[in-house]
Amino acid sequence: MTVDNTTPEPMQLPTPRSLDQRRADALERIGTNHQMWLATAGDGYGPHLIPVSYTWNTKTLTTATFERSRTAANLRATPRVRAAIGDTADVIMIDATASLIPVHAIDPTAADGYAQVSHDPRTMPGFVYIQLAPQRIQAWNGFHEFTGRTVMTDGQWLDRPID
């Protein structure tokens, strides 16, 4: 039996994507994916996480939930959310302000789009729409991309890295 005494080669991490490429990939993924995790928090209840379907119109994400849900109650108290699209190896993290929109007041185009990817709250009593206005978006697909992960801040797409 022979023993291999050579030192293993260090693992080579992939080259991180440029900010422009991350932004383009994030926009593509947000626009073509329709499932995300939505986290809210409210006074006395702590964090609350639900899986939801959503649509994207280039400015806001639209989803829906039960009007009397913990999510809706949390948003009435604190209209901020964190959403995640993807998995732990390739993720888009979105910090957003949230607005609850009654079913009768939703823009018909947004409602029609949402009905294409999930149930139609206009036909089911007890629902409310949620529209999310992203304030910060981060995108990374591994440890090698942790630096430079922020692609949007204060609701504006970045043209230079900040982290």
Short mmCIF file of N, CA and C in Angstrom, two decimals:
data_model
loop_
_atom_site.label_atom_id
_atom_site.label_comp_id
_atom_site.label_asym_id
_atom_site.label_seq_id
_atom_site.Cartn_x
_atom_site.Cartn_y
_atom_site.Cartn_z
N MET A 1 0.85 -1.17 0.00
CA MET A 1 0.00 0.00 0.00
C MET A 1 0.90 1.24 0.00
N THR A 2 0.60 2.17 -0.88
CA THR A 2 1.38 3.41 -0.94
C THR A 2 0.60 4.52 -0.26
N VAL A 3 1.34 5.42 0.32
CA VAL A 3 0.74 6.55 1.01
C VAL A 3 0.98 7.80 0.17
N ASP A 4 -0.08 8.57 -0.04
CA ASP A 4 0.04 9.83 -0.80
C ASP A 4 0.32 10.96 0.18
N ASN A 5 1.55 11.46 0.15
CA ASN A 5 1.95 12.53 1.07
C ASN A 5 1.88 13.90 0.43
N THR A 6 1.23 14.03 -0.72
CA THR A 6 1.16 15.33 -1.38
C THR A 6 0.11 16.19 -0.70
N THR A 7 0.35 17.47 -0.73
CA THR A 7 -0.60 18.43 -0.17
C THR A 7 -1.69 18.68 -1.20
N PRO A 8 -2.95 18.57 -0.78
CA PRO A 8 -4.02 18.81 -1.75
C PRO A 8 -4.00 20.26 -2.23
N GLU A 9 -4.42 20.44 -3.47
CA GLU A 9 -4.53 21.79 -4.03
C GLU A 9 -5.64 22.53 -3.29
N PRO A 10 -5.43 23.83 -2.99
CA PRO A 10 -6.51 24.59 -2.36
C PRO A 10 -7.69 24.71 -3.33
N MET A 11 -8.89 24.71 -2.77
CA MET A 11 -10.10 24.84 -3.59
C MET A 11 -10.13 26.21 -4.25
N GLN A 12 -10.38 26.23 -5.52
CA GLN A 12 -10.47 27.49 -6.26
C GLN A 12 -11.93 27.93 -6.31
N LEU A 13 -12.20 29.10 -5.76
CA LEU A 13 -13.56 29.63 -5.79
C LEU A 13 -13.81 30.26 -7.15
N PRO A 14 -15.04 30.18 -7.64
CA PRO A 14 -15.37 30.85 -8.90
C PRO A 14 -15.16 32.36 -8.79
N THR A 15 -14.97 33.00 -9.91
CA THR A 15 -14.84 34.45 -9.94
C THR A 15 -16.20 35.08 -9.67
N PRO A 16 -16.28 36.04 -8.74
CA PRO A 16 -17.56 36.70 -8.47
C PRO A 16 -18.07 37.44 -9.71
N ARG A 17 -19.38 37.48 -9.86
CA ARG A 17 -19.99 38.24 -10.95
C ARG A 17 -19.81 39.73 -10.69
N SER A 18 -19.79 40.50 -11.77
CA SER A 18 -19.74 41.96 -11.64
C SER A 18 -21.07 42.45 -11.09
N LEU A 19 -21.09 43.67 -10.61
CA LEU A 19 -22.32 44.29 -10.12
C LEU A 19 -23.38 44.31 -11.22
N ASP A 20 -22.99 44.69 -12.43
CA ASP A 20 -23.94 44.73 -13.54
C ASP A 20 -24.53 43.35 -13.81
N GLN A 21 -23.69 42.32 -13.76
CA GLN A 21 -24.17 40.96 -14.02
C GLN A 21 -25.08 40.48 -12.90
N ARG A 22 -24.72 40.79 -11.67
CA ARG A 22 -25.59 40.41 -10.53
C ARG A 22 -26.95 41.09 -10.63
N ARG A 23 -26.94 42.38 -10.97
CA ARG A 23 -28.21 43.11 -11.11
C ARG A 23 -29.06 42.48 -12.21
N ALA A 24 -28.43 42.20 -13.36
CA ALA A 24 -29.16 41.58 -14.48
C ALA A 24 -29.69 40.21 -14.08
N ASP A 25 -28.88 39.41 -13.40
CA ASP A 25 -29.32 38.09 -12.97
C ASP A 25 -30.44 38.19 -11.94
N ALA A 26 -30.33 39.17 -11.03
CA ALA A 26 -31.37 39.36 -10.02
C ALA A 26 -32.70 39.74 -10.69
N LEU A 27 -32.64 40.66 -11.62
CA LEU A 27 -33.86 41.07 -12.33
C LEU A 27 -34.47 39.91 -13.10
N GLU A 28 -33.64 39.12 -13.74
CA GLU A 28 -34.13 37.94 -14.47
C GLU A 28 -34.81 36.96 -13.53
N ARG A 29 -34.17 36.70 -12.41
CA ARG A 29 -34.71 35.73 -11.47
C ARG A 29 -35.98 36.24 -10.81
N ILE A 30 -36.00 37.50 -10.40
CA ILE A 30 -37.21 38.06 -9.78
C ILE A 30 -38.36 38.04 -10.78
N GLY A 31 -38.06 38.31 -12.04
CA GLY A 31 -39.11 38.37 -13.06
C GLY A 31 -39.61 37.03 -13.55
N THR A 32 -38.83 35.97 -13.39
CA THR A 32 -39.25 34.66 -13.92
C THR A 32 -39.61 33.66 -12.83
N ASN A 33 -39.15 33.90 -11.61
CA ASN A 33 -39.51 33.04 -10.49
C ASN A 33 -40.84 33.55 -9.95
N HIS A 34 -41.60 32.70 -9.29
CA HIS A 34 -42.87 33.15 -8.73
C HIS A 34 -43.12 32.62 -7.33
N GLN A 35 -42.05 32.17 -6.66
CA GLN A 35 -42.16 31.66 -5.30
C GLN A 35 -41.11 32.34 -4.44
N MET A 36 -41.49 32.75 -3.24
CA MET A 36 -40.53 33.35 -2.31
C MET A 36 -40.95 33.06 -0.88
N TRP A 37 -39.99 33.26 0.02
CA TRP A 37 -40.25 33.23 1.45
C TRP A 37 -40.43 34.68 1.90
N LEU A 38 -41.47 34.94 2.68
CA LEU A 38 -41.78 36.29 3.14
C LEU A 38 -41.76 36.33 4.66
N ALA A 39 -40.89 37.16 5.22
CA ALA A 39 -40.75 37.28 6.67
C ALA A 39 -41.28 38.63 7.13
N THR A 40 -42.09 38.58 8.19
CA THR A 40 -42.63 39.79 8.84
C THR A 40 -42.38 39.66 10.34
N ALA A 41 -42.59 40.74 11.04
CA ALA A 41 -42.51 40.71 12.51
C ALA A 41 -43.49 41.74 13.05
N GLY A 42 -44.06 41.43 14.20
CA GLY A 42 -44.99 42.36 14.81
C GLY A 42 -44.75 42.44 16.30
N ASP A 43 -45.31 43.45 16.90
CA ASP A 43 -45.14 43.66 18.33
C ASP A 43 -45.58 42.42 19.12
N GLY A 44 -44.66 41.89 19.89
CA GLY A 44 -45.00 40.78 20.77
C GLY A 44 -45.07 39.42 20.12
N TYR A 45 -44.96 39.32 18.81
CA TYR A 45 -45.10 38.03 18.15
C TYR A 45 -43.79 37.48 17.61
N GLY A 46 -42.79 38.32 17.43
CA GLY A 46 -41.53 37.85 16.87
C GLY A 46 -41.64 37.61 15.37
N PRO A 47 -40.62 37.03 14.79
CA PRO A 47 -40.61 36.83 13.34
C PRO A 47 -41.65 35.80 12.91
N HIS A 48 -42.12 35.98 11.69
CA HIS A 48 -43.11 35.08 11.10
C HIS A 48 -42.72 34.89 9.64
N LEU A 49 -42.65 33.66 9.18
CA LEU A 49 -42.17 33.34 7.83
C LEU A 49 -43.18 32.48 7.11
N ILE A 50 -43.53 32.88 5.86
CA ILE A 50 -44.46 32.09 5.06
C ILE A 50 -43.96 31.97 3.63
N PRO A 51 -44.29 30.86 2.96
CA PRO A 51 -44.01 30.75 1.53
C PRO A 51 -45.19 31.35 0.76
N VAL A 52 -44.89 32.16 -0.25
CA VAL A 52 -45.95 32.78 -1.05
C VAL A 52 -45.57 32.79 -2.52
N SER A 53 -46.58 32.89 -3.36
CA SER A 53 -46.38 33.17 -4.77
C SER A 53 -46.35 34.68 -4.94
N TYR A 54 -45.74 35.15 -6.02
CA TYR A 54 -45.67 36.59 -6.24
C TYR A 54 -45.55 36.87 -7.74
N THR A 55 -45.79 38.12 -8.09
CA THR A 55 -45.48 38.62 -9.43
C THR A 55 -44.67 39.89 -9.28
N TRP A 56 -44.01 40.29 -10.36
CA TRP A 56 -43.10 41.44 -10.37
C TRP A 56 -43.45 42.30 -11.56
N ASN A 57 -43.58 43.62 -11.37
CA ASN A 57 -43.90 44.52 -12.48
C ASN A 57 -42.77 45.50 -12.78
N THR A 58 -41.56 45.19 -12.39
CA THR A 58 -40.33 45.98 -12.51
C THR A 58 -40.16 47.02 -11.40
N LYS A 59 -41.19 47.23 -10.59
CA LYS A 59 -41.09 48.18 -9.47
C LYS A 59 -41.54 47.57 -8.15
N THR A 60 -42.58 46.74 -8.19
CA THR A 60 -43.12 46.15 -6.97
C THR A 60 -43.39 44.66 -7.16
N LEU A 61 -43.37 43.95 -6.05
CA LEU A 61 -43.79 42.56 -6.02
C LEU A 61 -45.20 42.54 -5.44
N THR A 62 -46.05 41.70 -6.00
CA THR A 62 -47.43 41.58 -5.51
C THR A 62 -47.65 40.15 -5.05
N THR A 63 -48.21 40.00 -3.86
CA THR A 63 -48.59 38.71 -3.32
C THR A 63 -49.91 38.88 -2.59
N ALA A 64 -50.38 37.86 -1.92
CA ALA A 64 -51.64 37.95 -1.19
C ALA A 64 -51.59 37.00 0.00
N THR A 65 -52.44 37.29 0.97
CA THR A 65 -52.56 36.42 2.14
C THR A 65 -53.96 36.61 2.74
N PHE A 66 -54.26 35.79 3.73
CA PHE A 66 -55.53 35.95 4.42
C PHE A 66 -55.55 37.28 5.17
N GLU A 67 -56.65 37.97 5.09
CA GLU A 67 -56.79 39.28 5.73
C GLU A 67 -56.59 39.22 7.24
N ARG A 68 -56.96 38.09 7.85
CA ARG A 68 -56.83 37.95 9.31
C ARG A 68 -55.61 37.12 9.72
N SER A 69 -54.63 37.02 8.83
CA SER A 69 -53.44 36.22 9.11
C SER A 69 -52.46 36.97 10.01
N ARG A 70 -51.53 36.23 10.57
CA ARG A 70 -50.44 36.83 11.36
C ARG A 70 -49.63 37.76 10.47
N THR A 71 -49.41 37.37 9.20
CA THR A 71 -48.65 38.23 8.27
C THR A 71 -49.32 39.58 8.11
N ALA A 72 -50.64 39.60 7.86
CA ALA A 72 -51.35 40.86 7.68
C ALA A 72 -51.32 41.68 8.97
N ALA A 73 -51.50 41.03 10.11
CA ALA A 73 -51.45 41.76 11.39
C ALA A 73 -50.06 42.36 11.61
N ASN A 74 -49.03 41.58 11.30
CA ASN A 74 -47.67 42.11 11.45
C ASN A 74 -47.45 43.32 10.56
N LEU A 75 -47.94 43.26 9.33
CA LEU A 75 -47.74 44.37 8.39
C LEU A 75 -48.51 45.61 8.81
N ARG A 76 -49.64 45.43 9.45
CA ARG A 76 -50.36 46.60 9.95
C ARG A 76 -49.55 47.30 11.04
N ALA A 77 -48.84 46.52 11.85
CA ALA A 77 -48.02 47.08 12.93
C ALA A 77 -46.67 47.58 12.43
N THR A 78 -46.06 46.83 11.54
CA THR A 78 -44.71 47.15 11.04
C THR A 78 -44.66 46.81 9.55
N PRO A 79 -44.83 47.79 8.68
CA PRO A 79 -44.93 47.51 7.24
C PRO A 79 -43.57 47.31 6.54
N ARG A 80 -42.72 46.49 7.17
CA ARG A 80 -41.43 46.15 6.56
C ARG A 80 -41.33 44.63 6.49
N VAL A 81 -40.70 44.15 5.41
CA VAL A 81 -40.55 42.71 5.22
C VAL A 81 -39.14 42.40 4.74
N ARG A 82 -38.82 41.14 4.83
CA ARG A 82 -37.64 40.58 4.17
C ARG A 82 -38.14 39.38 3.40
N ALA A 83 -37.75 39.31 2.14
CA ALA A 83 -38.15 38.20 1.28
C ALA A 83 -36.90 37.54 0.73
N ALA A 84 -37.00 36.24 0.46
CA ALA A 84 -35.89 35.49 -0.11
C ALA A 84 -36.41 34.69 -1.30
N ILE A 85 -35.67 34.78 -2.40
CA ILE A 85 -35.97 34.02 -3.61
C ILE A 85 -34.75 33.16 -3.90
N GLY A 86 -34.97 31.88 -4.07
CA GLY A 86 -33.86 30.98 -4.36
C GLY A 86 -33.56 30.08 -3.20
N ASP A 87 -32.32 29.59 -3.18
CA ASP A 87 -31.90 28.70 -2.10
C ASP A 87 -30.63 29.23 -1.47
N THR A 88 -30.11 28.51 -0.51
CA THR A 88 -28.96 29.01 0.25
C THR A 88 -27.70 29.15 -0.60
N ALA A 89 -27.63 28.45 -1.70
CA ALA A 89 -26.44 28.54 -2.56
C ALA A 89 -26.56 29.62 -3.63
N ASP A 90 -27.76 30.14 -3.85
CA ASP A 90 -27.97 31.17 -4.88
C ASP A 90 -29.25 31.91 -4.51
N VAL A 91 -29.10 33.07 -3.88
CA VAL A 91 -30.25 33.73 -3.27
C VAL A 91 -30.34 35.20 -3.66
N ILE A 92 -31.57 35.68 -3.70
CA ILE A 92 -31.89 37.10 -3.81
C ILE A 92 -32.60 37.45 -2.49
N MET A 93 -32.04 38.39 -1.73
CA MET A 93 -32.66 38.86 -0.49
C MET A 93 -33.21 40.25 -0.74
N ILE A 94 -34.47 40.45 -0.37
CA ILE A 94 -35.15 41.72 -0.63
C ILE A 94 -35.70 42.28 0.67
N ASP A 95 -35.25 43.48 1.04
CA ASP A 95 -35.84 44.22 2.14
C ASP A 95 -36.77 45.24 1.51
N ALA A 96 -38.03 45.28 1.95
CA ALA A 96 -39.02 46.11 1.28
C ALA A 96 -39.99 46.73 2.27
N THR A 97 -40.64 47.80 1.83
CA THR A 97 -41.79 48.34 2.55
C THR A 97 -43.02 47.69 1.94
N ALA A 98 -43.99 47.43 2.78
CA ALA A 98 -45.17 46.69 2.35
C ALA A 98 -46.43 47.52 2.51
N SER A 99 -47.34 47.35 1.57
CA SER A 99 -48.66 47.98 1.63
C SER A 99 -49.71 46.90 1.49
N LEU A 100 -50.70 46.94 2.38
CA LEU A 100 -51.85 46.05 2.25
C LEU A 100 -52.86 46.72 1.34
N ILE A 101 -53.30 46.01 0.32
CA ILE A 101 -54.23 46.57 -0.67
C ILE A 101 -55.51 45.73 -0.65
N PRO A 102 -56.64 46.33 -0.32
CA PRO A 102 -57.90 45.58 -0.37
C PRO A 102 -58.14 45.04 -1.78
N VAL A 103 -58.80 43.91 -1.85
CA VAL A 103 -59.05 43.26 -3.14
C VAL A 103 -59.74 44.21 -4.12
N HIS A 104 -60.72 44.98 -3.64
CA HIS A 104 -61.46 45.87 -4.55
C HIS A 104 -60.59 47.03 -5.06
N ALA A 105 -59.45 47.31 -4.40
CA ALA A 105 -58.64 48.47 -4.75
C ALA A 105 -57.37 48.13 -5.55
N ILE A 106 -57.14 46.85 -5.79
CA ILE A 106 -55.91 46.45 -6.50
C ILE A 106 -56.01 46.82 -7.97
N ASP A 107 -54.89 47.20 -8.54
CA ASP A 107 -54.82 47.45 -9.98
C ASP A 107 -55.18 46.16 -10.72
N PRO A 108 -56.10 46.20 -11.69
CA PRO A 108 -56.51 44.98 -12.38
C PRO A 108 -55.36 44.23 -13.05
N THR A 109 -54.38 44.95 -13.56
CA THR A 109 -53.23 44.29 -14.19
C THR A 109 -52.45 43.48 -13.15
N ALA A 110 -52.25 44.04 -11.96
CA ALA A 110 -51.56 43.32 -10.89
C ALA A 110 -52.37 42.10 -10.46
N ALA A 111 -53.68 42.25 -10.32
CA ALA A 111 -54.54 41.13 -9.93
C ALA A 111 -54.54 40.03 -10.98
N ASP A 112 -54.62 40.42 -12.25
CA ASP A 112 -54.59 39.42 -13.34
C ASP A 112 -53.27 38.66 -13.34
N GLY A 113 -52.17 39.39 -13.15
CA GLY A 113 -50.85 38.75 -13.12
C GLY A 113 -50.73 37.77 -11.97
N TYR A 114 -51.20 38.17 -10.80
CA TYR A 114 -51.12 37.29 -9.64
C TYR A 114 -51.98 36.04 -9.85
N ALA A 115 -53.13 36.20 -10.45
CA ALA A 115 -54.01 35.05 -10.70
C ALA A 115 -53.36 34.04 -11.65
N GLN A 116 -52.38 34.47 -12.42
CA GLN A 116 -51.66 33.56 -13.33
C GLN A 116 -50.70 32.64 -12.57
N VAL A 117 -50.24 33.04 -11.39
CA VAL A 117 -49.24 32.25 -10.66
C VAL A 117 -49.76 31.65 -9.37
N SER A 118 -50.99 32.01 -8.96
CA SER A 118 -51.55 31.50 -7.72
C SER A 118 -53.08 31.52 -7.82
N HIS A 119 -53.73 31.42 -6.69
CA HIS A 119 -55.19 31.55 -6.66
C HIS A 119 -55.57 32.99 -6.99
N ASP A 120 -56.84 33.25 -7.20
CA ASP A 120 -57.31 34.59 -7.52
C ASP A 120 -58.08 35.15 -6.33
N PRO A 121 -57.44 36.02 -5.52
CA PRO A 121 -58.12 36.57 -4.34
C PRO A 121 -59.43 37.30 -4.66
N ARG A 122 -59.62 37.72 -5.90
CA ARG A 122 -60.86 38.41 -6.27
C ARG A 122 -62.04 37.45 -6.23
N THR A 123 -61.78 36.15 -6.24
CA THR A 123 -62.86 35.16 -6.23
C THR A 123 -62.95 34.42 -4.91
N MET A 124 -62.11 34.80 -3.94
CA MET A 124 -62.07 34.10 -2.66
C MET A 124 -62.20 35.12 -1.53
N PRO A 125 -63.24 35.04 -0.73
CA PRO A 125 -63.40 36.02 0.36
C PRO A 125 -62.30 35.87 1.41
N GLY A 126 -61.98 37.00 2.06
CA GLY A 126 -61.07 36.97 3.19
C GLY A 126 -59.60 37.19 2.85
N PHE A 127 -59.30 37.61 1.64
CA PHE A 127 -57.92 37.85 1.26
C PHE A 127 -57.62 39.33 1.13
N VAL A 128 -56.33 39.65 1.17
CA VAL A 128 -55.83 41.00 0.95
C VAL A 128 -54.55 40.87 0.14
N TYR A 129 -54.32 41.80 -0.75
CA TYR A 129 -53.07 41.82 -1.51
C TYR A 129 -52.00 42.53 -0.69
N ILE A 130 -50.76 42.16 -0.95
CA ILE A 130 -49.60 42.83 -0.37
C ILE A 130 -48.71 43.27 -1.52
N GLN A 131 -48.38 44.55 -1.54
CA GLN A 131 -47.43 45.03 -2.54
C GLN A 131 -46.15 45.44 -1.82
N LEU A 132 -45.03 44.97 -2.34
CA LEU A 132 -43.72 45.21 -1.75
C LEU A 132 -42.92 46.13 -2.64
N ALA A 133 -42.43 47.21 -2.06
CA ALA A 133 -41.55 48.15 -2.76
C ALA A 133 -40.13 47.91 -2.25
N PRO A 134 -39.27 47.26 -3.05
CA PRO A 134 -37.92 46.95 -2.59
C PRO A 134 -37.13 48.21 -2.22
N GLN A 135 -36.45 48.14 -1.09
CA GLN A 135 -35.56 49.21 -0.65
C GLN A 135 -34.10 48.78 -0.76
N ARG A 136 -33.85 47.48 -0.50
CA ARG A 136 -32.51 46.92 -0.63
C ARG A 136 -32.64 45.53 -1.23
N ILE A 137 -31.79 45.25 -2.20
CA ILE A 137 -31.74 43.90 -2.79
C ILE A 137 -30.29 43.45 -2.76
N GLN A 138 -30.10 42.22 -2.30
CA GLN A 138 -28.79 41.60 -2.29
C GLN A 138 -28.85 40.32 -3.11
N ALA A 139 -27.76 40.03 -3.83
CA ALA A 139 -27.70 38.82 -4.66
C ALA A 139 -26.33 38.18 -4.51
N TRP A 140 -26.32 36.90 -4.17
CA TRP A 140 -25.06 36.17 -4.16
C TRP A 140 -25.32 34.70 -4.38
N ASN A 141 -24.32 34.03 -5.00
CA ASN A 141 -24.46 32.59 -5.25
C ASN A 141 -23.29 31.82 -4.68
N GLY A 142 -22.97 32.11 -3.46
CA GLY A 142 -21.92 31.40 -2.75
C GLY A 142 -21.07 32.35 -1.95
N PHE A 143 -20.24 31.77 -1.09
CA PHE A 143 -19.39 32.56 -0.21
C PHE A 143 -18.50 33.53 -0.99
N HIS A 144 -18.06 33.11 -2.17
CA HIS A 144 -17.17 33.96 -2.97
C HIS A 144 -17.85 35.26 -3.42
N GLU A 145 -19.18 35.33 -3.32
CA GLU A 145 -19.89 36.54 -3.73
C GLU A 145 -20.48 37.31 -2.55
N PHE A 146 -20.06 36.99 -1.35
CA PHE A 146 -20.61 37.71 -0.20
C PHE A 146 -20.25 39.19 -0.26
N THR A 147 -19.01 39.49 -0.63
CA THR A 147 -18.61 40.88 -0.84
C THR A 147 -19.25 41.37 -2.13
N GLY A 148 -19.80 42.56 -2.11
CA GLY A 148 -20.43 43.11 -3.31
C GLY A 148 -21.83 42.60 -3.55
N ARG A 149 -22.47 42.04 -2.54
CA ARG A 149 -23.79 41.42 -2.71
C ARG A 149 -24.93 42.41 -2.89
N THR A 150 -24.78 43.64 -2.41
CA THR A 150 -25.87 44.62 -2.50
C THR A 150 -25.93 45.20 -3.90
N VAL A 151 -27.10 45.07 -4.53
CA VAL A 151 -27.30 45.60 -5.89
C VAL A 151 -28.29 46.76 -5.91
N MET A 152 -29.05 46.92 -4.81
CA MET A 152 -29.98 48.05 -4.68
C MET A 152 -29.94 48.53 -3.24
N THR A 153 -30.00 49.83 -3.06
CA THR A 153 -30.15 50.40 -1.73
C THR A 153 -31.00 51.67 -1.84
N ASP A 154 -31.78 51.93 -0.81
CA ASP A 154 -32.70 53.07 -0.78
C ASP A 154 -33.60 53.09 -2.01
N GLY A 155 -33.96 51.91 -2.52
CA GLY A 155 -34.85 51.81 -3.67
C GLY A 155 -34.21 52.12 -5.01
N GLN A 156 -32.88 52.29 -5.03
CA GLN A 156 -32.18 52.64 -6.27
C GLN A 156 -31.17 51.55 -6.63
N TRP A 157 -31.16 51.14 -7.89
CA TRP A 157 -30.15 50.20 -8.36
C TRP A 157 -28.79 50.87 -8.31
N LEU A 158 -27.80 50.13 -7.86
CA LEU A 158 -26.45 50.68 -7.71
C LEU A 158 -25.67 50.63 -9.03
N ASP A 159 -24.75 51.57 -9.21
CA ASP A 159 -23.86 51.51 -10.35
C ASP A 159 -22.41 51.32 -9.89
N ARG A 160 -22.23 51.16 -8.56
CA ARG A 160 -20.90 50.81 -8.04
C ARG A 160 -21.11 50.02 -6.75
N PRO A 161 -20.22 49.09 -6.46
CA PRO A 161 -20.36 48.26 -5.23
C PRO A 161 -20.25 49.11 -3.97
N ILE A 162 -20.97 48.70 -2.93
CA ILE A 162 -20.89 49.41 -1.64
C ILE A 162 -20.47 48.49 -0.51
N ASP A 163 -20.42 47.18 -0.73
CA ASP A 163 -20.01 46.28 0.35
C ASP A 163 -19.06 45.22 -0.15
#
